[in-house]
PDB file of C-alpha atoms in Angstrom:
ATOM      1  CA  UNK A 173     -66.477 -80.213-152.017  1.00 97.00           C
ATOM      2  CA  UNK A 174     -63.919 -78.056-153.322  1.00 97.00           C
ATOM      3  CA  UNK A 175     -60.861 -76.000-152.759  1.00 96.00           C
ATOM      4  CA  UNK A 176     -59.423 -72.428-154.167  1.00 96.00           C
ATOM      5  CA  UNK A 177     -56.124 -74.573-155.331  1.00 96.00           C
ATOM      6  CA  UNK A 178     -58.148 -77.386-156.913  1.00 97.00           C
ATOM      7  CA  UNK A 179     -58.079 -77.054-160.636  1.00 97.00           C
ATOM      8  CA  UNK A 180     -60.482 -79.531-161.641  1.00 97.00           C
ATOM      9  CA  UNK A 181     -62.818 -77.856-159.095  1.00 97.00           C
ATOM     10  CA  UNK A 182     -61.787 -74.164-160.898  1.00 97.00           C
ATOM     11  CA  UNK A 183     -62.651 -75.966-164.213  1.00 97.00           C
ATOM     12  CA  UNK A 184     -65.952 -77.441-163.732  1.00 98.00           C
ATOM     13  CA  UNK A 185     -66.961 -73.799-162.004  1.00 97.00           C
ATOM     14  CA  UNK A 186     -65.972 -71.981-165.123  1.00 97.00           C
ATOM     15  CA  UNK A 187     -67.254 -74.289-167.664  1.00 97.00           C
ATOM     16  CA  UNK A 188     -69.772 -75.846-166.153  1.00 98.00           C
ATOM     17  CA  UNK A 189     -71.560 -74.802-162.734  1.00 97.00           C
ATOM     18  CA  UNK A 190     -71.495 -70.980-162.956  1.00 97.00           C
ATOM     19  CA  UNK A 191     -72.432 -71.037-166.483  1.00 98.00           C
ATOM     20  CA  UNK A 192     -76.149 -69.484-166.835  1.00 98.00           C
ATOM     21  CA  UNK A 193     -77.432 -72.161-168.603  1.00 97.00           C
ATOM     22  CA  UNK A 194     -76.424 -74.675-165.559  1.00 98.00           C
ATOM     23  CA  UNK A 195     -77.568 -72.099-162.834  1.00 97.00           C
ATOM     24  CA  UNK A 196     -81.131 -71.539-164.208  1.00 97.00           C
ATOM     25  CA  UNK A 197     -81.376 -75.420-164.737  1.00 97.00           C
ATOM     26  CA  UNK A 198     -80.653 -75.559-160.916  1.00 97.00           C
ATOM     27  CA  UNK A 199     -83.504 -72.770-160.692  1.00 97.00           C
ATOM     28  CA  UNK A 200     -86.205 -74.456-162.646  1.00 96.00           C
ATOM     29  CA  UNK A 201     -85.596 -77.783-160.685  1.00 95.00           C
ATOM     30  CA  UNK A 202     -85.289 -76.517-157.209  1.00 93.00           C
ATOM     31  CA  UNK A 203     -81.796 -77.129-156.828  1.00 94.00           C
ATOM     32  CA  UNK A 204     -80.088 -76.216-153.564  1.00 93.00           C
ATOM     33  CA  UNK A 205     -76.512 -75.752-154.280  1.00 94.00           C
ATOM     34  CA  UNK A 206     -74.529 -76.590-151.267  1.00 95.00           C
ATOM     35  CA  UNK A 207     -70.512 -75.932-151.395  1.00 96.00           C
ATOM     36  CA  UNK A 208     -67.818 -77.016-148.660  1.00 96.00           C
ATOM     37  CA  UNK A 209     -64.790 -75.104-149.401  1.00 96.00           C
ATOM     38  CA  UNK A 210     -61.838 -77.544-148.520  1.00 96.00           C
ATOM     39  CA  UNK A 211     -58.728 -74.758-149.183  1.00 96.00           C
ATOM     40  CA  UNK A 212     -57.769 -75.192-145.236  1.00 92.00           C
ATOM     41  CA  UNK A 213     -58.593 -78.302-144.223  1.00 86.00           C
ATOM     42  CA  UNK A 214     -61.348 -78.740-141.887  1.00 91.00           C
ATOM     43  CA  UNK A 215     -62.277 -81.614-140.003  1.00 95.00           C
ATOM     44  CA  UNK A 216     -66.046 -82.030-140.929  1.00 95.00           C
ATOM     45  CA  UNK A 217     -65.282 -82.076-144.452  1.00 96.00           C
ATOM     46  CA  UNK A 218     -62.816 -84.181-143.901  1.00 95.00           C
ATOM     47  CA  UNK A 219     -65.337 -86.713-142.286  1.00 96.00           C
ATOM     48  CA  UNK A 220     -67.590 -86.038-145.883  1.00 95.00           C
ATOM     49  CA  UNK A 221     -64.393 -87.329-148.001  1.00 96.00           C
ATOM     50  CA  UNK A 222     -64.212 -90.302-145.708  1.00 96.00           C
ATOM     51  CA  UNK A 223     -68.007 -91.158-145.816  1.00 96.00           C
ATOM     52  CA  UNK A 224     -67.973 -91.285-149.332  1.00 96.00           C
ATOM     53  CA  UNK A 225     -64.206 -92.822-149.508  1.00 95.00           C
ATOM     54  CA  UNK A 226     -62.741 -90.327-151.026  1.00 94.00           C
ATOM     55  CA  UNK A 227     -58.993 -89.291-150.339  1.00 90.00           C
ATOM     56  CA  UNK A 228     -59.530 -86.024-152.035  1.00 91.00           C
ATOM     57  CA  UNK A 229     -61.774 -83.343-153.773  1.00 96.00           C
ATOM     58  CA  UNK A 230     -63.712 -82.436-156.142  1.00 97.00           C
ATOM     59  CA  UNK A 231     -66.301 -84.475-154.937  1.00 98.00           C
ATOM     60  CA  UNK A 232     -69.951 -83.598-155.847  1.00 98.00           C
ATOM     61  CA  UNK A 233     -73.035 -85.535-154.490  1.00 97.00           C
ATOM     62  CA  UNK A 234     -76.440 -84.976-155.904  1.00 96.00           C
ATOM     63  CA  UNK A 235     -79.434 -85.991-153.592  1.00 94.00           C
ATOM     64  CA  UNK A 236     -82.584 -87.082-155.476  1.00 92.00           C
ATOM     65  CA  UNK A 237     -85.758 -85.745-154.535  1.00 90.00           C
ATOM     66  CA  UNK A 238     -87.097 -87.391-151.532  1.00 89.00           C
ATOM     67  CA  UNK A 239     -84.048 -89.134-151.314  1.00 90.00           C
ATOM     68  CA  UNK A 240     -81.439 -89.210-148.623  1.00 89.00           C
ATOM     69  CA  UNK A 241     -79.147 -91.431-150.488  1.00 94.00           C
ATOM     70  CA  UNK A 242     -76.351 -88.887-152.525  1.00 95.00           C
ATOM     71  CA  UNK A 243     -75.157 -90.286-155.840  1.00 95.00           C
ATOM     72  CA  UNK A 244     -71.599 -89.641-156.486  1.00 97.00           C
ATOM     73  CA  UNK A 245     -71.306 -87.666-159.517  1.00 97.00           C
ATOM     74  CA  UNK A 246     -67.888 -87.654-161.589  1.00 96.00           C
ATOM     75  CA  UNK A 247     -64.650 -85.837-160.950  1.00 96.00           C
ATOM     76  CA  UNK A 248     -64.945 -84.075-164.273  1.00 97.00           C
ATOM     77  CA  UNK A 249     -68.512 -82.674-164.907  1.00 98.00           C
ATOM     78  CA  UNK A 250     -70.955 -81.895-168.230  1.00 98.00           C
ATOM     79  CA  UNK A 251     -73.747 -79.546-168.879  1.00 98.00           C
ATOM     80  CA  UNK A 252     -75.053 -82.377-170.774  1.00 97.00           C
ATOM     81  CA  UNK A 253     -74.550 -85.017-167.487  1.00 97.00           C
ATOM     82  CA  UNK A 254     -76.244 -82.431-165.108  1.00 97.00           C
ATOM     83  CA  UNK A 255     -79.374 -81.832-167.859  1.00 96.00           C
ATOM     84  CA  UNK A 256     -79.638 -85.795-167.932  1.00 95.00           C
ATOM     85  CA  UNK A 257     -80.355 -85.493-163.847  1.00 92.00           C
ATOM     86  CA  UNK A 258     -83.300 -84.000-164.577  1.00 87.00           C
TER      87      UNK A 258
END
């Protein structure tokens, strides 16, 4: 989850998510990359933040393969963190 005026969302796009060594990692392991865009509040997403009690964003869940438990990744993300997923 993530929002246009969220700057530790803006940072872990630039340095870490839309970087192509992250993206073809995503590629090579069948990653679907889902976003919810948070900048006008929304109900639904609202409901995610509760779920996972969570009073605000980022908030990034990764779903294991056959898996429909999420684990909550950190706030602040890593290349190397996202590599060690896989």
């Amino acid at each position: 989850v993530t929002a246009d005026w969220c700057i530790t969302c803006k940072f872990n796009e630039r340095r870490v998510l839309h970087t192509d060594e992250i993206e073809d990692l995503f590629a090579e392991n069948g990653v679907i990359y889902l976003v919810a865009d948070w900048t006008q509040e929304n109900p639904e997403i609202s409901g995610l933040l509760d779920r996972y009690q969570r009073v605000g964003i980022p908030l990034y869940l990764y779903f294991p393969p056959n898996s429909r438990k999420a684990e909550v990744l950190p706030q602040i993300l890593s290349k190397e963190m996202l590599k060690d997923l896989f």
